[in-house]
mmCIF file of C-alpha atoms and ligand atoms in Angstrom:
data_model
loop_
_atom_site.group_PDB
_atom_site.id
_atom_site.type_symbol
_atom_site.label_atom_id
_atom_site.label_comp_id
_atom_site.label_asym_id
_atom_site.label_seq_id
_atom_site.Cartn_x
_atom_site.Cartn_y
_atom_site.Cartn_z
ATOM 1 C CA MET A 879 -0.011 -0.032 -0.052
ATOM 2 C CA ASN A 880 1.335 3.396 -0.837
ATOM 3 C CA LYS A 881 0.892 5.378 2.289
ATOM 4 C CA TYR A 882 2.333 8.647 0.830
ATOM 5 C CA ALA A 883 0.502 11.616 1.618
ATOM 6 C CA ASP A 884 -0.580 12.646 -1.974
ATOM 7 C CA ILE A 885 -2.576 15.751 -2.682
ATOM 8 C CA HIS A 886 -4.165 13.891 -5.573
ATOM 9 C CA ILE A 887 -3.647 16.441 -8.371
ATOM 10 C CA ASP A 888 -2.917 15.350 -11.835
ATOM 11 C CA ASN A 889 -0.857 18.323 -12.953
ATOM 12 C CA VAL A 890 0.275 16.921 -16.251
ATOM 13 C CA LYS A 891 -1.360 14.248 -18.135
ATOM 14 C CA LEU A 892 -2.672 13.090 -21.698
ATOM 15 C CA SER A 893 -6.299 13.899 -22.400
ATOM 16 C CA GLU A 894 -8.525 10.882 -22.756
ATOM 17 C CA ASP A 895 -8.437 10.918 -26.593
ATOM 18 C CA GLU A 896 -4.566 11.331 -26.257
ATOM 19 C CA LYS A 897 -4.822 14.296 -28.712
ATOM 20 C CA ALA A 898 -3.948 16.997 -26.046
ATOM 21 C CA VAL A 899 -1.976 17.687 -22.814
ATOM 22 C CA VAL A 900 -4.231 18.385 -19.834
ATOM 23 C CA ILE A 901 -2.782 20.587 -16.940
ATOM 24 C CA ILE A 902 -4.026 22.217 -13.771
ATOM 25 C CA ASP A 903 -3.575 25.955 -14.368
ATOM 26 C CA GLN A 904 -0.959 26.697 -11.599
ATOM 27 C CA SER A 905 -1.296 30.491 -12.334
ATOM 28 C CA LYS A 906 -4.928 30.296 -10.998
ATOM 29 C CA LEU A 907 -4.093 28.375 -7.729
ATOM 30 C CA PRO A 908 -5.128 28.429 -5.020
ATOM 31 C CA GLY A 909 -8.201 30.525 -5.828
ATOM 32 C CA GLU A 910 -9.513 28.431 -8.794
ATOM 33 C CA THR A 911 -9.023 24.921 -9.850
ATOM 34 C CA VAL A 912 -8.946 25.091 -13.539
ATOM 35 C CA TYR A 913 -7.855 22.381 -15.959
ATOM 36 C CA LEU A 914 -6.620 23.249 -19.489
ATOM 37 C CA THR A 915 -6.689 21.028 -22.584
ATOM 38 C CA LEU A 916 -3.768 22.138 -24.902
ATOM 39 C CA LYS A 917 -3.198 20.956 -28.528
ATOM 40 C CA SER A 918 -1.453 23.616 -30.594
ATOM 41 C CA ASN A 919 2.143 24.388 -30.403
ATOM 42 C CA THR A 920 1.451 28.053 -29.507
ATOM 43 C CA GLU A 921 -0.866 26.901 -26.644
ATOM 44 C CA LEU A 922 1.773 24.566 -25.439
ATOM 45 C CA TRP A 923 4.570 27.110 -25.502
ATOM 46 C CA ASP A 924 2.317 29.660 -23.826
ATOM 47 C CA ALA A 925 1.588 27.322 -20.929
ATOM 48 C CA ILE A 926 5.248 27.099 -20.017
ATOM 49 C CA TYR A 927 5.961 30.684 -20.675
ATOM 50 C CA THR A 928 3.172 31.944 -18.453
ATOM 51 C CA LEU A 929 3.901 29.251 -15.750
ATOM 52 C CA LYS A 930 0.492 27.680 -16.094
ATOM 53 C CA VAL A 931 2.783 24.638 -15.862
ATOM 54 C CA ARG A 932 5.960 25.335 -13.842
ATOM 55 C CA GLY A 933 8.659 23.670 -11.800
ATOM 56 C CA ALA A 934 11.599 22.226 -13.645
ATOM 57 C CA PRO A 935 10.526 18.418 -13.635
ATOM 58 C CA ALA A 936 6.977 19.457 -14.608
ATOM 59 C CA ILE A 937 8.012 21.512 -17.425
ATOM 60 C CA GLY A 938 10.213 18.570 -18.712
ATOM 61 C CA ILE A 939 7.345 16.040 -18.402
ATOM 62 C CA PHE A 940 4.904 18.476 -20.049
ATOM 63 C CA ALA A 941 7.225 19.197 -22.875
ATOM 64 C CA ALA A 942 7.627 15.422 -23.558
ATOM 65 C CA TYR A 943 3.845 14.938 -23.687
ATOM 66 C CA ALA A 944 3.524 18.127 -25.869
ATOM 67 C CA MET A 945 6.116 16.527 -28.373
ATOM 68 C CA TYR A 946 4.006 13.329 -28.553
ATOM 69 C CA VAL A 947 0.823 15.385 -29.246
ATOM 70 C CA LEU A 948 2.433 17.518 -31.876
ATOM 71 C CA ALA A 949 3.956 14.519 -33.519
ATOM 72 C CA ALA A 950 0.834 12.640 -33.593
ATOM 73 C CA ALA A 951 -1.083 15.572 -35.020
ATOM 74 C CA SER A 952 1.562 15.935 -37.927
ATOM 75 C CA LEU A 953 1.000 12.527 -39.116
ATOM 76 C CA LYS A 954 -1.886 13.644 -41.225
ATOM 77 C CA ASP A 955 0.310 16.071 -43.139
ATOM 78 C CA THR A 956 3.570 14.099 -43.506
ATOM 79 C CA GLY A 957 2.084 10.858 -44.813
ATOM 80 C CA ASN A 958 4.923 8.421 -44.293
ATOM 81 C CA ASN A 959 7.793 10.929 -45.143
ATOM 82 C CA PHE A 960 10.277 10.589 -42.430
ATOM 83 C CA GLU A 961 12.418 13.618 -43.396
ATOM 84 C CA GLU A 962 9.226 15.835 -43.439
ATOM 85 C CA PHE A 963 8.021 14.358 -40.094
ATOM 86 C CA TYR A 964 11.553 14.842 -38.653
ATOM 87 C CA ASP A 965 11.871 18.463 -39.854
ATOM 88 C CA ASN A 966 8.382 19.321 -38.354
ATOM 89 C CA PHE A 967 9.468 17.523 -35.049
ATOM 90 C CA LYS A 968 12.641 19.538 -34.776
ATOM 91 C CA ARG A 969 10.790 22.857 -35.575
ATOM 92 C CA ASN A 970 8.359 22.217 -32.800
ATOM 93 C CA LYS A 971 11.180 21.013 -30.434
ATOM 94 C CA ASN A 972 13.040 24.225 -30.820
ATOM 95 C CA TYR A 973 9.794 26.313 -30.451
ATOM 96 C CA ILE A 974 8.856 24.600 -27.231
ATOM 97 C CA ASN A 975 12.496 24.740 -26.008
ATOM 98 C CA SER A 976 12.462 28.586 -26.482
ATOM 99 C CA SER A 977 9.643 29.048 -23.683
ATOM 100 C CA ARG A 978 11.888 29.243 -20.756
ATOM 101 C CA PRO A 979 15.719 29.003 -20.667
ATOM 102 C CA THR A 980 16.922 28.319 -17.084
ATOM 103 C CA ALA A 981 15.618 24.891 -16.151
ATOM 104 C CA VAL A 982 17.678 22.245 -17.944
ATOM 105 C CA ASN A 983 14.928 19.726 -17.624
ATOM 106 C CA LEU A 984 13.016 21.183 -20.586
ATOM 107 C CA SER A 985 15.892 20.757 -23.072
ATOM 108 C CA LYS A 986 17.014 17.499 -21.581
ATOM 109 C CA MET A 987 13.536 16.029 -21.957
ATOM 110 C CA LEU A 988 13.112 17.431 -25.432
ATOM 111 C CA ASP A 989 16.487 15.716 -26.402
ATOM 112 C CA ARG A 990 15.242 12.468 -24.910
ATOM 113 C CA MET A 991 12.192 12.593 -27.065
ATOM 114 C CA GLU A 992 14.241 13.454 -30.249
ATOM 115 C CA ASN A 993 16.617 10.625 -29.536
ATOM 116 C CA VAL A 994 13.539 8.136 -29.847
ATOM 117 C CA VAL A 995 12.769 9.619 -33.288
ATOM 118 C CA VAL A 996 16.212 9.082 -34.386
ATOM 119 C CA ALA A 997 16.564 5.595 -33.008
ATOM 120 C CA GLU A 998 13.329 4.576 -34.644
ATOM 121 C CA LYS A 999 14.027 5.954 -38.128
ATOM 122 C CA GLY A 1000 13.032 3.342 -40.690
ATOM 123 C CA GLN A 1001 9.871 2.331 -38.703
ATOM 124 C CA PRO A 1002 6.435 3.473 -39.930
ATOM 125 C CA LEU A 1003 5.783 6.862 -38.527
ATOM 126 C CA PHE A 1004 2.743 5.730 -36.467
ATOM 127 C CA VAL A 1005 5.099 3.252 -34.777
ATOM 128 C CA ILE A 1006 7.553 6.159 -33.990
ATOM 129 C CA VAL A 1007 4.637 8.202 -32.586
ATOM 130 C CA GLU A 1008 3.591 5.302 -30.340
ATOM 131 C CA LYS A 1009 7.135 5.126 -29.062
ATOM 132 C CA LEU A 1010 6.975 8.880 -28.323
ATOM 133 C CA LYS A 1011 4.049 8.344 -26.170
ATOM 134 C CA GLU A 1012 5.786 5.479 -24.280
ATOM 135 C CA GLU A 1013 8.820 7.654 -23.706
ATOM 136 C CA ALA A 1014 6.784 10.604 -22.400
ATOM 137 C CA LYS A 1015 5.043 8.213 -20.008
ATOM 138 C CA LYS A 1016 8.382 6.693 -18.979
ATOM 139 C CA ILE A 1017 9.726 10.287 -18.344
ATOM 140 C CA GLN A 1018 6.855 10.858 -15.901
ATOM 141 C CA GLU A 1019 7.161 7.481 -14.270
ATOM 142 C CA ASP A 1020 10.873 7.999 -13.808
ATOM 143 C CA ASP A 1021 10.196 11.429 -12.208
ATOM 144 C CA VAL A 1022 7.837 9.776 -9.644
ATOM 145 C CA LYS A 1023 10.593 7.292 -8.573
ATOM 146 C CA MET A 1024 13.249 9.986 -8.390
ATOM 147 C CA CYS A 1025 11.197 12.179 -6.332
ATOM 148 C CA ARG A 1026 10.264 9.313 -3.967
ATOM 149 C CA ALA A 1027 13.882 8.424 -3.455
ATOM 150 C CA ILE A 1028 14.998 12.103 -3.005
ATOM 151 C CA SER A 1029 12.232 12.388 -0.258
ATOM 152 C CA GLU A 1030 13.648 9.439 1.617
ATOM 153 C CA TYR A 1031 17.108 10.964 1.576
ATOM 154 C CA GLY A 1032 15.863 14.246 2.509
ATOM 155 C CA LEU A 1033 13.759 12.880 5.426
ATOM 156 C CA SER A 1034 17.065 11.258 6.802
ATOM 157 C CA LEU A 1035 18.464 14.805 7.274
ATOM 158 C CA VAL A 1036 15.934 16.032 9.765
ATOM 159 C CA LYS A 1037 14.036 15.010 12.856
ATOM 160 C CA ASP A 1038 10.461 15.306 14.284
ATOM 161 C CA GLY A 1039 9.497 18.946 15.011
ATOM 162 C CA ASP A 1040 12.174 20.505 13.095
ATOM 163 C CA GLY A 1041 11.431 23.885 11.427
ATOM 164 C CA ILE A 1042 12.249 23.930 7.772
ATOM 165 C CA LEU A 1043 12.279 26.985 5.704
ATOM 166 C CA THR A 1044 11.338 26.552 1.935
ATOM 167 C CA HIS A 1045 11.489 28.851 -1.074
ATOM 168 C CA CYS A 1046 9.369 28.718 -4.253
ATOM 169 C CA ASN A 1047 7.575 25.454 -4.739
ATOM 170 C CA ALA A 1048 9.324 22.281 -5.188
ATOM 171 C CA GLY A 1049 6.306 20.112 -4.364
ATOM 172 C CA GLN A 1050 3.861 17.851 -6.194
ATOM 173 C CA LEU A 1051 2.773 20.594 -8.409
ATOM 174 C CA ALA A 1052 6.319 21.046 -9.628
ATOM 175 C CA THR A 1053 6.980 17.405 -10.370
ATOM 176 C CA SER A 1054 4.438 14.741 -11.023
ATOM 177 C CA LYS A 1055 4.147 13.258 -7.516
ATOM 178 C CA TYR A 1056 5.724 13.851 -4.214
ATOM 179 C CA GLY A 1057 7.895 16.635 -5.069
ATOM 180 C CA THR A 1058 11.597 17.206 -4.253
ATOM 181 C CA GLY A 1059 12.126 19.924 -1.573
ATOM 182 C CA LEU A 1060 8.593 19.361 -0.201
ATOM 183 C CA GLY A 1061 8.976 15.474 -0.381
ATOM 184 C CA PRO A 1062 10.114 14.960 3.174
ATOM 185 C CA PHE A 1063 7.073 16.920 4.361
ATOM 186 C CA PHE A 1064 4.718 14.514 2.739
ATOM 187 C CA LEU A 1065 6.709 11.463 3.621
ATOM 188 C CA GLY A 1066 7.137 12.597 7.108
ATOM 189 C CA ILE A 1067 3.403 12.712 7.734
ATOM 190 C CA GLU A 1068 3.216 8.978 6.945
ATOM 191 C CA ARG A 1069 6.222 8.226 9.255
ATOM 192 C CA GLY A 1070 4.892 10.348 12.144
ATOM 193 C CA ILE A 1071 7.624 12.706 11.663
ATOM 194 C CA ARG A 1072 5.971 16.219 11.771
ATOM 195 C CA LEU A 1073 8.203 18.972 10.187
ATOM 196 C CA LYS A 1074 7.158 22.493 10.526
ATOM 197 C CA ALA A 1075 7.225 24.373 7.289
ATOM 198 C CA TRP A 1076 8.161 28.067 7.123
ATOM 199 C CA VAL A 1077 7.172 29.152 3.598
ATOM 200 C CA ASP A 1078 8.635 32.239 1.837
ATOM 201 C CA GLU A 1079 5.969 33.742 -0.163
ATOM 202 C CA THR A 1080 8.444 34.038 -3.196
ATOM 203 C CA ARG A 1081 7.923 37.295 -4.955
ATOM 204 C CA PRO A 1082 6.956 38.294 -7.560
ATOM 205 C CA LEU A 1083 4.856 35.382 -8.689
ATOM 206 C CA LEU A 1084 4.229 33.946 -5.143
ATOM 207 C CA GLN A 1085 4.878 30.369 -5.850
ATOM 208 C CA GLY A 1086 5.408 29.778 -2.015
ATOM 209 C CA ALA A 1087 2.266 31.580 -0.911
ATOM 210 C CA ARG A 1088 -0.065 30.229 -3.736
ATOM 211 C CA LEU A 1089 1.345 26.731 -4.239
ATOM 212 C CA THR A 1090 3.587 25.513 -1.398
ATOM 213 C CA ALA A 1091 1.146 26.779 1.312
ATOM 214 C CA TYR A 1092 -1.621 25.118 -0.710
ATOM 215 C CA GLU A 1093 0.077 21.922 -1.010
ATOM 216 C CA LEU A 1094 1.191 21.489 2.584
ATOM 217 C CA ASN A 1095 -2.148 22.752 4.076
ATOM 218 C CA LYS A 1096 -3.954 20.104 2.021
ATOM 219 C CA VAL A 1097 -2.177 17.256 3.841
ATOM 220 C CA GLY A 1098 -2.189 18.955 7.357
ATOM 221 C CA VAL A 1099 1.613 19.980 7.473
ATOM 222 C CA GLU A 1100 1.963 22.651 10.012
ATOM 223 C CA CYS A 1101 2.868 25.466 7.735
ATOM 224 C CA THR A 1102 3.524 29.258 8.504
ATOM 225 C CA LEU A 1103 3.712 31.794 5.603
ATOM 226 C CA ILE A 1104 6.298 34.643 5.742
ATOM 227 C CA CYS A 1105 7.199 37.407 3.449
ATOM 228 C CA ASP A 1106 10.594 36.896 1.710
ATOM 229 C CA ASN A 1107 12.172 39.635 3.862
ATOM 230 C CA MET A 1108 11.250 37.834 7.056
ATOM 231 C CA ALA A 1109 13.648 34.907 6.557
ATOM 232 C CA SER A 1110 16.302 36.500 8.560
ATOM 233 C CA ILE A 1111 14.167 37.117 11.713
ATOM 234 C CA VAL A 1112 12.834 33.494 11.828
ATOM 235 C CA MET A 1113 16.321 32.245 11.409
ATOM 236 C CA LYS A 1114 17.659 34.537 14.223
ATOM 237 C CA GLU A 1115 14.804 33.563 16.581
ATOM 238 C CA GLY A 1116 15.855 29.943 16.405
ATOM 239 C CA LYS A 1117 12.771 28.821 14.403
ATOM 240 C CA ILE A 1118 14.685 27.181 11.457
ATOM 241 C CA ASP A 1119 16.679 23.992 11.694
ATOM 242 C CA ALA A 1120 17.279 23.659 7.919
ATOM 243 C CA CYS A 1121 16.361 25.156 4.497
ATOM 244 C CA PHE A 1122 14.974 22.893 1.789
ATOM 245 C CA VAL A 1123 14.910 24.168 -1.891
ATOM 246 C CA GLY A 1124 14.615 22.857 -5.270
ATOM 247 C CA CYS A 1125 16.700 23.640 -8.449
ATOM 248 C CA ASP A 1126 16.387 24.542 -11.942
ATOM 249 C CA ARG A 1127 20.016 23.747 -13.115
ATOM 250 C CA VAL A 1128 22.901 22.404 -11.188
ATOM 251 C CA ALA A 1129 26.388 23.064 -12.721
ATOM 252 C CA ALA A 1130 29.167 20.415 -12.488
ATOM 253 C CA ASN A 1131 30.727 22.377 -9.627
ATOM 254 C CA GLY A 1132 27.461 22.307 -7.635
ATOM 255 C CA ASP A 1133 26.457 26.055 -8.309
ATOM 256 C CA THR A 1134 22.710 26.035 -8.280
ATOM 257 C CA ALA A 1135 20.091 28.112 -10.192
ATOM 258 C CA ASN A 1136 16.754 28.220 -8.475
ATOM 259 C CA LYS A 1137 13.821 30.717 -8.036
ATOM 260 C CA ILE A 1138 15.035 34.364 -7.485
ATOM 261 C CA GLY A 1139 15.739 34.794 -3.744
ATOM 262 C CA THR A 1140 17.138 31.281 -3.141
ATOM 263 C CA SER A 1141 20.723 32.642 -3.006
ATOM 264 C CA GLY A 1142 19.780 35.160 -0.378
ATOM 265 C CA VAL A 1143 18.201 32.350 1.884
ATOM 266 C CA ALA A 1144 21.410 30.524 1.472
ATOM 267 C CA VAL A 1145 23.597 33.597 2.541
ATOM 268 C CA LEU A 1146 21.475 33.963 5.629
ATOM 269 C CA ALA A 1147 21.562 30.389 6.579
ATOM 270 C CA LYS A 1148 25.243 30.418 6.324
ATOM 271 C CA TYR A 1149 25.439 33.537 8.604
ATOM 272 C CA TYR A 1150 23.076 31.847 11.184
ATOM 273 C CA GLY A 1151 24.871 28.299 10.817
ATOM 274 C CA ILE A 1152 21.735 26.621 9.426
ATOM 275 C CA PRO A 1153 22.147 23.823 7.030
ATOM 276 C CA PHE A 1154 20.997 24.591 3.503
ATOM 277 C CA TYR A 1155 19.959 21.668 1.316
ATOM 278 C CA VAL A 1156 19.270 21.544 -2.447
ATOM 279 C CA PHE A 1157 16.926 18.830 -3.706
ATOM 280 C CA CYS A 1158 17.988 17.731 -7.163
ATOM 281 C CA PRO A 1159 16.806 15.035 -9.383
ATOM 282 C CA SER A 1160 19.571 13.772 -11.747
ATOM 283 C CA GLU A 1161 17.706 15.335 -14.560
ATOM 284 C CA THR A 1162 18.528 18.810 -13.337
ATOM 285 C CA ILE A 1163 22.275 18.489 -13.250
ATOM 286 C CA ASP A 1164 24.018 20.028 -16.251
ATOM 287 C CA PHE A 1165 27.629 18.747 -16.577
ATOM 288 C CA ASN A 1166 27.830 21.032 -19.719
ATOM 289 C CA CYS A 1167 27.784 24.059 -17.420
ATOM 290 C CA ARG A 1168 31.060 24.153 -15.434
ATOM 291 C CA SER A 1169 29.906 26.851 -13.031
ATOM 292 C CA GLY A 1170 26.914 29.118 -12.410
ATOM 293 C CA SER A 1171 28.173 31.751 -14.675
ATOM 294 C CA ASP A 1172 27.328 29.410 -17.519
ATOM 295 C CA ILE A 1173 23.681 29.336 -16.620
ATOM 296 C CA GLU A 1174 21.321 31.505 -18.601
ATOM 297 C CA ILE A 1175 18.957 33.481 -16.041
ATOM 298 C CA GLU A 1176 15.473 34.173 -17.493
ATOM 299 C CA LYS A 1177 14.398 37.845 -17.396
ATOM 300 C CA ARG A 1178 10.705 38.492 -16.984
ATOM 301 C CA PRO A 1179 8.327 41.212 -17.822
ATOM 302 C CA ASP A 1180 8.160 44.373 -15.436
ATOM 303 C CA ALA A 1181 4.332 43.860 -14.939
ATOM 304 C CA GLU A 1182 4.912 40.778 -12.856
ATOM 305 C CA ILE A 1183 6.644 43.108 -10.250
ATOM 306 C CA LYS A 1184 4.296 46.091 -10.440
ATOM 307 C CA ARG A 1185 0.983 44.411 -11.048
ATOM 308 C CA ALA A 1186 0.772 40.667 -10.732
ATOM 309 C CA PHE A 1187 -1.555 39.460 -7.997
ATOM 310 C CA PHE A 1188 -2.441 43.055 -6.837
ATOM 311 C CA ALA A 1189 -5.848 44.565 -7.371
ATOM 312 C CA GLU A 1190 -4.016 47.795 -8.330
ATOM 313 C CA PRO A 1191 -0.712 48.464 -9.794
ATOM 314 C CA ILE A 1192 1.848 48.887 -6.811
ATOM 315 C CA ALA A 1193 4.277 51.269 -8.549
ATOM 316 C CA PRO A 1194 4.416 54.048 -11.086
ATOM 317 C CA ASP A 1195 3.578 52.656 -14.365
ATOM 318 C CA ASP A 1196 6.810 54.134 -15.875
ATOM 319 C CA VAL A 1197 9.231 52.971 -13.225
ATOM 320 C CA LYS A 1198 12.135 50.866 -14.384
ATOM 321 C CA CYS A 1199 12.137 47.227 -13.010
ATOM 322 C CA TYR A 1200 14.661 44.479 -13.020
ATOM 323 C CA ASN A 1201 13.091 41.110 -12.959
ATOM 324 C CA PRO A 1202 15.389 38.154 -13.092
ATOM 325 C CA ALA A 1203 13.350 34.891 -12.450
ATOM 326 C CA PHE A 1204 16.279 32.958 -10.863
ATOM 327 C CA ASP A 1205 19.495 33.363 -9.200
ATOM 328 C CA VAL A 1206 22.592 31.277 -8.577
ATOM 329 C CA THR A 1207 23.496 30.064 -5.240
ATOM 330 C CA ASP A 1208 27.273 29.441 -5.142
ATOM 331 C CA SER A 1209 28.229 25.974 -4.144
ATOM 332 C CA GLU A 1210 30.185 27.170 -1.092
ATOM 333 C CA LEU A 1211 26.826 28.056 0.512
ATOM 334 C CA ILE A 1212 25.376 24.753 -0.065
ATOM 335 C CA THR A 1213 25.495 22.073 2.781
ATOM 336 C CA ALA A 1214 24.506 19.137 0.646
ATOM 337 C CA ILE A 1215 22.743 18.371 -2.660
ATOM 338 C CA VAL A 1216 20.138 15.558 -2.163
ATOM 339 C CA THR A 1217 19.657 13.351 -5.262
ATOM 340 C CA GLU A 1218 17.769 10.173 -5.944
ATOM 341 C CA ARG A 1219 21.036 8.278 -5.830
ATOM 342 C CA GLY A 1220 22.276 9.645 -2.526
ATOM 343 C CA ILE A 1221 23.406 12.836 -0.711
ATOM 344 C CA CYS A 1222 26.359 14.804 -2.340
ATOM 345 C CA TYR A 1223 28.579 16.810 -0.021
ATOM 346 C CA PRO A 1224 31.276 19.266 -1.121
ATOM 347 C CA PRO A 1225 33.395 19.260 -3.155
ATOM 348 C CA TYR A 1226 30.482 18.780 -5.595
ATOM 349 C CA GLY A 1227 32.794 18.692 -8.535
ATOM 350 C CA LYS A 1228 33.910 15.264 -7.383
ATOM 351 C CA SER A 1229 30.724 14.018 -5.562
ATOM 352 C CA LEU A 1230 28.386 14.717 -8.424
ATOM 353 C CA LYS A 1231 30.569 13.270 -10.925
ATOM 354 C CA GLU A 1232 31.087 10.111 -8.917
ATOM 355 C CA LEU A 1233 27.306 9.532 -8.548
ATOM 356 C CA PHE A 1234 26.141 10.607 -12.081
ATOM 357 C CA TYR A 1235 28.689 11.361 -14.794
ATOM 358 C CA LYS A 1236 28.612 9.025 -17.671
ATOM 359 C CA GLU A 1237 31.366 9.430 -20.291
HETATM 360 O O1 LIG B 2070 9.563 29.638 -12.340
HETATM 361 P P1 LIG B 2070 9.325 28.523 -11.554
HETATM 362 O O2 LIG B 2070 8.096 28.555 -10.625
HETATM 363 O O3 LIG B 2070 9.071 27.503 -12.679
HETATM 364 O O4 LIG B 2070 10.447 28.092 -10.747
HETATM 365 C C1 LIG B 2070 10.487 26.917 -9.991
HETATM 366 C C2 LIG B 2070 11.583 26.793 -9.191
HETATM 367 O O5 LIG B 2070 12.479 27.457 -8.888
HETATM 368 C C3 LIG B 2070 11.553 25.336 -8.547
HETATM 369 O O6 LIG B 2070 12.252 25.608 -7.118
HETATM 370 C C4 LIG B 2070 12.400 24.399 -9.239
HETATM 371 O O7 LIG B 2070 11.969 24.300 -10.577
HETATM 372 C C5 LIG B 2070 12.453 23.009 -8.693
HETATM 373 S S1 LIG B 2070 10.823 22.104 -8.612
HETATM 374 C C6 LIG B 2070 10.959 20.641 -8.160
#
């Protein structure tokens, strides 16, 4: 029996007729539970860009299903012409890949789908399309297993009653089940280990307030919401025993890109002597990036700072803004990187390579 505390949300799946990808619209949570059925390449691109589907692993899973749906739809135009089919596949792949640059899961899962097309060349196109569907499902199943293992390792780092500060949302909504940084909270419930969550609201798009608080509340985790600028005081007051965060791309040396504000939490944690843990499925490690300076940081529109989630604009319309969606936490601020294969400690150049690198 699976005793995991599950919030029972299918955040990414295929529609019943398998012609579309169905998602829960995360941009509307927690106020409204709206499911979207997406078919066209522009709808699929927009869902990622506007964070209707978000979180590095969930974006990768979504992109894989998107490629299947688009490939299946292209069959009627390409007959049995492989070159035409493959050209169309690559065009859609590049387009979907352009939706968000920082989370490596997107391009990695798109590559995994392209590998299927290349490997199956010579088969009838409908067979290739079936294989694409199988691969997308496998990507999702792999994610569930990775998250489960990461949650186990994460739970081994803490004890009953500990206060854990989280930033952004690295939960079930950001993956396909369990989550990474939030996984130990769900697993803890089933094991009688009650962790207390301190949830950064996560300006400007409020993934902490809207999504993490929603997920944890739903399964009865004790959860306290704070504004991002309150992290220092709760650490100083002794309420925080560890920080758990997810990641969007981890460089070979352990430098970690995650939601904007993460590096500030890490600096504070170092100052107050609190362990800072990054939860990282292997899909999020990018050995092609030697360090954080190789990671592209997405810049997003000013309106997210000035207007999003406020009834009225909160700043003069013409004031200049700077809105990087992610920042890089230097590896020296990270106590450990928790993966599905085990917990890596510094120096990460060595420990990550030992666990994962395949020549
Ligand atoms: O912009 P978002 O909401 O997609 O950013 C998400 C994060 O930064 C998460 O912490 C990260 O993707 C890990 S989710 C398991």
